[in-house]
Coordinates of C-alpha atoms in Angstrom, one line a residue:
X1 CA -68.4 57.0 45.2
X2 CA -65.0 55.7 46.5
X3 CA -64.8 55.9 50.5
X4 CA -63.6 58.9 51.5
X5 CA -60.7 57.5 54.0
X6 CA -59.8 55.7 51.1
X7 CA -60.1 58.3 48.8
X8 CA -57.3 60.8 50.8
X9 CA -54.3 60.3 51.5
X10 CA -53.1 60.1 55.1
X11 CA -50.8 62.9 54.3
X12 CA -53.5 65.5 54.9
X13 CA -54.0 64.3 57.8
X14 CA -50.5 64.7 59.1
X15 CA -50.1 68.1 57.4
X16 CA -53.3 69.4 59.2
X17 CA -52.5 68.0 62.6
X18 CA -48.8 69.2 62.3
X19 CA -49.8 72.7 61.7
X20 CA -52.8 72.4 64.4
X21 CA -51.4 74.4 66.7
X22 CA -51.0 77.0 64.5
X23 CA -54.4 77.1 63.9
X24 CA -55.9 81.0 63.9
X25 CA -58.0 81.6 66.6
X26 CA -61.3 82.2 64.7
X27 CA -60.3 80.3 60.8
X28 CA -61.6 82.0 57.7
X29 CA -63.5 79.9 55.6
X30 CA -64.6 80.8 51.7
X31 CA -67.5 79.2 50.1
X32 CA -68.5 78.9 46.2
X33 CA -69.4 77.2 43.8
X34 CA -71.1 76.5 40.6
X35 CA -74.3 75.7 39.2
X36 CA -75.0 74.3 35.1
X37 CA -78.4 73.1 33.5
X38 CA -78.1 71.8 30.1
X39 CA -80.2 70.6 28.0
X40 CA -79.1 68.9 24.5
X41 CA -81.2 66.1 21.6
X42 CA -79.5 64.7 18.4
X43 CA -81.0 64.9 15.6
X44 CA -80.8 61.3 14.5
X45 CA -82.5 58.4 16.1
X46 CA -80.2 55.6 14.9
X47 CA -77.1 56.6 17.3
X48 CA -76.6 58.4 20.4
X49 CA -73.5 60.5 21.0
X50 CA -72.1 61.1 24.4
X51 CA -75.4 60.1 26.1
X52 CA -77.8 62.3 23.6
X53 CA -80.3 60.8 21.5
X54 CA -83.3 62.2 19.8
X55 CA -85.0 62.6 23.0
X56 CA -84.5 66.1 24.8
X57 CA -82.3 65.1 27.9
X58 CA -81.1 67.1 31.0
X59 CA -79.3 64.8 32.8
X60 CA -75.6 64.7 30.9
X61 CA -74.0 67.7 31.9
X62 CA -76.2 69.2 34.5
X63 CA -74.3 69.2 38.0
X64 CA -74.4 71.3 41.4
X65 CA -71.0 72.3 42.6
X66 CA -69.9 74.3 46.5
X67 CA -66.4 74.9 47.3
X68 CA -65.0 75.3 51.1
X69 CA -61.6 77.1 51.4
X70 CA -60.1 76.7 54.9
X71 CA -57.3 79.0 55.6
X72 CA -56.0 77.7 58.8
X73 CA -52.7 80.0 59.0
X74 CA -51.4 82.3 56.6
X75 CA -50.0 79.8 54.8
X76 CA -51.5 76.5 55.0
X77 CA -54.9 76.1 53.4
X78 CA -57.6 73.2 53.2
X79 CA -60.1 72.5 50.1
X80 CA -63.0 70.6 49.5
X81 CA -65.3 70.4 46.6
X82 CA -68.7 68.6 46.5
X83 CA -70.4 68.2 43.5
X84 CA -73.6 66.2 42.7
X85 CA -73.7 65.8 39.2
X86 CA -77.2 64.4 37.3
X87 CA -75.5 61.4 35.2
X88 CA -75.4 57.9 36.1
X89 CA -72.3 57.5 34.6
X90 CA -70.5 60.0 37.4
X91 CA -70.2 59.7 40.5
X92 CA -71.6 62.6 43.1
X93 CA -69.6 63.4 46.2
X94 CA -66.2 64.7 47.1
X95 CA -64.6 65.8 44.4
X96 CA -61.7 66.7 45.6
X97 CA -59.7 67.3 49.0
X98 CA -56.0 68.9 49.4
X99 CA -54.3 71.2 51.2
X100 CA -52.0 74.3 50.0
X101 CA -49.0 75.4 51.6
X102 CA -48.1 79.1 50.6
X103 CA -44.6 79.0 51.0
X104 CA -43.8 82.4 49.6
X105 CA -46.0 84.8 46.3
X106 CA -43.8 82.0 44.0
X107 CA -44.0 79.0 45.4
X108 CA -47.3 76.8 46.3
X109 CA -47.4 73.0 47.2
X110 CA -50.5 71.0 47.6
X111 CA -51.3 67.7 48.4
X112 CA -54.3 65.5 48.8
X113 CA -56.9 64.2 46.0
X114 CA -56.1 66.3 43.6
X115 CA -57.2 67.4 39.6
X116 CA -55.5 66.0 37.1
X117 CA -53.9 68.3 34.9
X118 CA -54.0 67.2 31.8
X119 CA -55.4 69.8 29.9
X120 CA -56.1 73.8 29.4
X121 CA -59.2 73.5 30.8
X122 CA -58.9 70.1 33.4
X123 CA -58.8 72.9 36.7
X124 CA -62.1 73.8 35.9
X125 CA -63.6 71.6 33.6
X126 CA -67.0 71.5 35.3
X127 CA -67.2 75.1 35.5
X128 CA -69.2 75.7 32.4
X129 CA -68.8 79.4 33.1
X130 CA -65.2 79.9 32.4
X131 CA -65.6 79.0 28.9
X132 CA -67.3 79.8 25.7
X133 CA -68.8 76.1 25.1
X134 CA -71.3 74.1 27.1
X135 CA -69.3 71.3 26.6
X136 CA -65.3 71.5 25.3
X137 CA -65.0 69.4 22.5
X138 CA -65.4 66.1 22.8
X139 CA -62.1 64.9 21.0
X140 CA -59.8 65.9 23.8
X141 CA -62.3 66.2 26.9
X142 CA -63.7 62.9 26.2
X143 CA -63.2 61.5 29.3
X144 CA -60.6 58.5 28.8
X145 CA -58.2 59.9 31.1
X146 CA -58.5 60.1 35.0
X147 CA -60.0 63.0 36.5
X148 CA -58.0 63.2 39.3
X149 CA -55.0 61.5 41.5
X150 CA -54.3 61.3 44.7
X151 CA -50.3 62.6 45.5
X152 CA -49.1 65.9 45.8
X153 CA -48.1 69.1 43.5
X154 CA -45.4 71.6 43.5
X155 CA -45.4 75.1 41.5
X156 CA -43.6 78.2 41.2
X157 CA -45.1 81.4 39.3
X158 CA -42.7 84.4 38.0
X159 CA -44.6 87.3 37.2
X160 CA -43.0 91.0 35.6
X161 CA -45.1 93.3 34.4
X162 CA -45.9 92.2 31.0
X163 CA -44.8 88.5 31.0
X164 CA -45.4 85.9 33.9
X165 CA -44.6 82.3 33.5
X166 CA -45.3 79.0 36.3
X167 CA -44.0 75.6 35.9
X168 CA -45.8 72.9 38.3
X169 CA -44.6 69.2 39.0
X170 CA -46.5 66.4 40.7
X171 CA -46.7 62.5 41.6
X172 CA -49.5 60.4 42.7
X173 CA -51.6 57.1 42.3
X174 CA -55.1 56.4 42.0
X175 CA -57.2 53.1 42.1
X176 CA -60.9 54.5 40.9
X177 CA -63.0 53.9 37.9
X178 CA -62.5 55.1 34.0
X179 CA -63.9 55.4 31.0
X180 CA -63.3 52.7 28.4
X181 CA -64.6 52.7 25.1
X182 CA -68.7 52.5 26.1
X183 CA -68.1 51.1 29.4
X184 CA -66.7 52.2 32.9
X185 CA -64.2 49.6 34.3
X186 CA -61.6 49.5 37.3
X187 CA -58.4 51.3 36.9
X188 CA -54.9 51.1 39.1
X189 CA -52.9 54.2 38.0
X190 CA -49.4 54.2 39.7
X191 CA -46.5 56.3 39.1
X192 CA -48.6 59.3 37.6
X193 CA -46.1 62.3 37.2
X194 CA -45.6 65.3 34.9
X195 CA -44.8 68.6 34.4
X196 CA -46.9 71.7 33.4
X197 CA -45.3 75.0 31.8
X198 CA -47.2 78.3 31.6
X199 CA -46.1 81.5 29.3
X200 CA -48.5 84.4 29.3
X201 CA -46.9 87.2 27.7
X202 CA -49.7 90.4 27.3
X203 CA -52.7 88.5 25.7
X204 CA -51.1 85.6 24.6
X205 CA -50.7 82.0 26.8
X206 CA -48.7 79.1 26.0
X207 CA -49.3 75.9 27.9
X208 CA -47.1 72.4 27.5
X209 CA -47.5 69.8 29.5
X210 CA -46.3 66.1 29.3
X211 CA -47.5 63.4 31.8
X212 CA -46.6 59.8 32.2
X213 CA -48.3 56.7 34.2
X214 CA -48.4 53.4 35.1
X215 CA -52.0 51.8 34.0
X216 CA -53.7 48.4 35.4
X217 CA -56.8 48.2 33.6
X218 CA -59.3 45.6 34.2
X219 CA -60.9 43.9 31.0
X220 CA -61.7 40.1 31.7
X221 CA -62.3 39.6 28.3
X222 CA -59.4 40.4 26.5
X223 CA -56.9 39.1 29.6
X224 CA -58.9 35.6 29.0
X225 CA -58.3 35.7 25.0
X226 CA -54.7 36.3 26.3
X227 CA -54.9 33.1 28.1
X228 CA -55.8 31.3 25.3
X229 CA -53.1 32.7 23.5
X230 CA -50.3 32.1 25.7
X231 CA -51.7 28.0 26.5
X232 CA -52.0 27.8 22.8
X233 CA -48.1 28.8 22.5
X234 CA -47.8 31.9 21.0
X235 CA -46.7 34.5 23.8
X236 CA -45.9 37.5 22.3
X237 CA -49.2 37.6 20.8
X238 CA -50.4 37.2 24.4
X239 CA -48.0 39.8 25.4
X240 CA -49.6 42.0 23.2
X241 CA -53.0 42.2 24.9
X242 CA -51.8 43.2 28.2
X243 CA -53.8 45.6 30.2
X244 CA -50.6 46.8 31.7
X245 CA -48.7 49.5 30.6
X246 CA -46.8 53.1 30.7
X247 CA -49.4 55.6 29.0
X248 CA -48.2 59.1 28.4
X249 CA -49.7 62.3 27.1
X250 CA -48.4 65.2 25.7
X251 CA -50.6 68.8 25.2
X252 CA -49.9 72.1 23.9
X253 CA -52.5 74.9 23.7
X254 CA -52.4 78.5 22.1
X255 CA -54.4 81.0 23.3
X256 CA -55.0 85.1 22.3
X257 CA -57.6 86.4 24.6
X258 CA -58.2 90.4 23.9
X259 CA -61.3 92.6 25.3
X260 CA -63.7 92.0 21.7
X261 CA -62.3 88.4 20.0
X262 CA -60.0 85.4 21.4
X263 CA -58.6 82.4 19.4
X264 CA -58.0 79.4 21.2
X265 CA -56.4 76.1 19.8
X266 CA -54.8 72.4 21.8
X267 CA -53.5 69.7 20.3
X268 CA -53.2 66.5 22.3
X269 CA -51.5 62.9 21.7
X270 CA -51.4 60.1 23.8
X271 CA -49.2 57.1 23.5
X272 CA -49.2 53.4 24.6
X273 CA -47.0 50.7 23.9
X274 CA -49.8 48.0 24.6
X275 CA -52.3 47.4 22.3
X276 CA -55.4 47.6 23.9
X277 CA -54.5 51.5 24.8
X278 CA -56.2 53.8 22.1
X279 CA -53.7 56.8 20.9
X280 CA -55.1 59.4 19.6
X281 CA -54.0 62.3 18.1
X282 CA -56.8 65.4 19.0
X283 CA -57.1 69.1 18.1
X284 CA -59.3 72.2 18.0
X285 CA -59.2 75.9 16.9
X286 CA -61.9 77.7 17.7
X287 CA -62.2 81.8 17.5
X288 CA -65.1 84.0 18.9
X289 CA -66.2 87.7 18.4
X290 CA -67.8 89.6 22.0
X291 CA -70.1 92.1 21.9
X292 CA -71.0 92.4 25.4
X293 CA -72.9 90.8 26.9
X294 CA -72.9 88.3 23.8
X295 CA -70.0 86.1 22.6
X296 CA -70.6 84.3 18.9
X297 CA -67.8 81.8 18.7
X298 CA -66.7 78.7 16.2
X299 CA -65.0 75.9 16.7
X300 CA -64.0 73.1 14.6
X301 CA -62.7 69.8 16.1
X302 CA -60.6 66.9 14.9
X303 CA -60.0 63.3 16.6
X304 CA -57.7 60.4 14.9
X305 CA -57.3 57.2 17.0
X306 CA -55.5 54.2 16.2
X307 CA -53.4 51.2 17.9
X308 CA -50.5 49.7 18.0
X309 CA -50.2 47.0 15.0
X310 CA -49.2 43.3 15.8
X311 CA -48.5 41.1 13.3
X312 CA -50.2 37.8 14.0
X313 CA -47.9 34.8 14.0
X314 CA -51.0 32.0 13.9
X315 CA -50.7 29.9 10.8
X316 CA -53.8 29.1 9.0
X317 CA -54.8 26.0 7.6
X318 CA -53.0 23.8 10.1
X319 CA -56.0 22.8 12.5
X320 CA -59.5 24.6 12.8
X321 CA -58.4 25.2 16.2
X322 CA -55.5 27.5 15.0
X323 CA -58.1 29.4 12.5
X324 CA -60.7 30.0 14.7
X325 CA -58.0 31.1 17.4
X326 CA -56.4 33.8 14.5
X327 CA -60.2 35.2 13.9
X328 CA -60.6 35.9 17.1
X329 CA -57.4 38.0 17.4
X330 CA -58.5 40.0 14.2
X331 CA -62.0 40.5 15.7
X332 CA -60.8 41.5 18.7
X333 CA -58.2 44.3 16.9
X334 CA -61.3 45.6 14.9
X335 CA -63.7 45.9 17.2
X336 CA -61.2 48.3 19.6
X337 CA -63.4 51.8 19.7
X338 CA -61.9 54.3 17.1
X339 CA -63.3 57.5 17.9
X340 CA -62.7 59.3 14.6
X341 CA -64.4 62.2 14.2
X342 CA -64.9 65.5 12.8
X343 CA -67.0 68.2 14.6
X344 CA -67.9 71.8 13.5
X345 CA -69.5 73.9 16.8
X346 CA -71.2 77.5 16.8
X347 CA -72.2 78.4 19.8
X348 CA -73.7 82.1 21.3
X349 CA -73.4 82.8 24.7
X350 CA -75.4 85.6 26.9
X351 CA -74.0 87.2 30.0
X352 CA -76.9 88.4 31.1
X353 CA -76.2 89.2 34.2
X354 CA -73.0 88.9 36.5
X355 CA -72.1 85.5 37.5
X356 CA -74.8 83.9 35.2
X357 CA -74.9 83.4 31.3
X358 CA -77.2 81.4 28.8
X359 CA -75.6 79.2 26.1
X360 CA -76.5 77.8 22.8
X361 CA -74.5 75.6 20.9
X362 CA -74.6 73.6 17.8
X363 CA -72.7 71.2 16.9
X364 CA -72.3 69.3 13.1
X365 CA -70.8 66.1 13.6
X366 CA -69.1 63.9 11.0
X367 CA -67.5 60.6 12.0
X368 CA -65.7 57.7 10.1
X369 CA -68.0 54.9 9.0
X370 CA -67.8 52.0 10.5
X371 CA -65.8 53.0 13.7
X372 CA -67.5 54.4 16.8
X373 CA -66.5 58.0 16.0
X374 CA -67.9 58.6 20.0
X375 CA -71.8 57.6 18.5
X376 CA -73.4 54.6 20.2
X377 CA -75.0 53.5 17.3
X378 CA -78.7 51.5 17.1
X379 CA -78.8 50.6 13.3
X380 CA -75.4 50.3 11.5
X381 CA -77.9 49.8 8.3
X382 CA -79.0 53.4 8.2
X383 CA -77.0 55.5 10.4
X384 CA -74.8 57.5 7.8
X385 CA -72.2 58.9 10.8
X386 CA -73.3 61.9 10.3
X387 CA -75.5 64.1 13.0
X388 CA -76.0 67.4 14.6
X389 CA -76.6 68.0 18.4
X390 CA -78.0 71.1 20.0
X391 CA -77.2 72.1 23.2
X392 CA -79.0 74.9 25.3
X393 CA -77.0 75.8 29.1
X394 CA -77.9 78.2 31.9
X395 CA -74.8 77.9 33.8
X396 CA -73.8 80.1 37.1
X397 CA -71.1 80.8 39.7
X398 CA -71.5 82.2 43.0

């Protein structure tokens, strides 16, 4: 996990110590948190998907979670969450660390490390409880993106009686790890900034968002091929395989919530102009029926990804050199991951008793031969792309 002087900004710092003296004489402090254990095998020993094989494993999802709420005035707030999460590919530690400034009921301002919020569910996207899954599907909350920035938010929240709507605008940076195709790797975001729009009008919420960044991704590989490229005279193909460039994502999710069903749907698309960037276009609808304390719920998921094309300039049949050089670009092109899948996901959850619920999903998954579809596959020769995990969660807030 990333130090934590270097993982907060020094503007905390200065906003606690400005308001020190201001400090109530005895603070309140909150503490919560959250608790999942989740279980899950696939069905198909020739792949893995998302860490499952056909081994049962509990050490993908499970995590530990407390939450400390500081309120040093009546306005100014500090938050901390640690979370020690059972996955090797996750770090355990601080997870985040900000402070809130109430300025009136409308308008809030935060800054510190921060969440990310890129999707319906980013706020809370640990907190298995909140939703009807054990894990949202995979085609939008696959991990690619950054979980969180360091910088500093700004909303405002209008509420009537039957209608309440809250836009929120922030800035920040990060330097931490992602997710690349099967591998983590080293990631300078600058210049991350967006805006998020809310509409909740009775039972029905409307979310948009749109979010832009600067990404420095480290891939030795393909900046060396790039090299080669640009020595071998041929710079815009070199050009091409920059790990430098302006991502942006755009999100829009639907949701009806009433007292015995809800329907809930997000589509997501990210773009790039580089082509080592994947840009996918995502989705899922998904509707459930309660009958407390038991929720049946359905879901099907949908994941395209592709990149931008470049045209290769080498000629072929000049010098071996030359050819070798233009197979190399192509094998490079094809072997960018392209998660695309299909997923169909029933799933029954039990409240069975307040604050704590058991979950069983299963999920039928159908991906695009020869791609990765999200599988991490160990024999091409007889893996069909086709697999169903099961998934049992206790999960639990307190």
């Amino acid at each position: 996990m990333p130090n934590i002087i270097k993982t907060t900004p020094s503007i905390l710092y200065i906003v606690i110590a400005l308001f020190s003296m201001q400090l109530r004489a005895e603070p309140n402090f909150d503490l919560s948190g959250f608790s999942r254990v989740v279980a899950g095998v696939l069905d198909d020993k020739n792949a893995s998907y998302v860490g499952y094989d056909n081994n049962i494993s509990l050490g993908e999802n499970s995590l530990l979670a407390v939450q400390i709420e500081g309120h040093l005035t009546d306005s100014w707030s500090v938050t901390t969450q640690l979370l020690a999460h059972s996955s090797d590919k996750r770090d355990s530690g601080i997870e985040w660390l900000y402070a809130t400034y109430q300025a009136t009921d409308a308008w809030q301002f935060k800054a510190g490390r921060l969440r990310s919020p890129f999707f319906n569910y980013s706020d809370f996207i640990d907190v298995g409880y909140a939703y009807p899954w054990i894990t949202p599907p995979q085609q939008i909350y696959n991990g690619f993106l950054f979980d969180s920035y360091e910088g500093a938010s700004a909303s405002y929240e209008l509420v009537e009686d039957e209608f309440s709507a809250n836009v929120e605008v922030f800035w920040g940076n990060l330097q931490d790890e992602m997710t690349v195709g099967d591998r983590t790797v080293s990631a300078d975001i600058r210049q991350y900034n967006g805006i998020v729009l809310s509409f909740q009008f009775d039972n029905l919420k409307l979310r948009l968002s749109t979010h832009q960044a600067n990404a420095n991704i480290e891939l030795p590989e393909i900046s060396g091929f790039a090299g080669a490229l640009q020595q071998a005279g041929y710079p815009s193909m070199a050009t091409s395989l920059t790990t430098r460039g302006n991502v942006k994502a755009y999100q829009v999710s639907l949701n009806y919530d009433a007292l015995d069903y809800f329907i809930k749907s997000e589509i997501v698309k990210i773009s790039s102009p580089t082509l080592v960037f994947p840009q996918p276009n995502s989705y899922y609808v998904s509707a459930g029926y309660i009958f407390y304390p038991f929720t049946l719920h359905a879901t099907f998921s949908s994941s395209h990804v592709s990149y931008k094309e470049v045209q290769s300039v080498i000629p072929l049949g000049l010098a071996p050199q030359l050819d070798a050089l233009s197979a190399g670009f192509d094998a490079l092109y094809n072997s960018l991951p392209r998660d695309n899948l299909d997923s169909f996901t029933l799933g029954l959850r039990w409240d069975f008793r307040p604050g704590m619920a058991i979950k069983t999903d299963i999920s039928h998954l159908v991906g695009k031969k020869n791609q990765r579809s999200f599988f991490t596959i160990n024999n091409p020769t007889t893996f069909d792309y086709k697999a169903n995990l099961l998934q049992v969660a206790w999960e639990w807030v307190f």
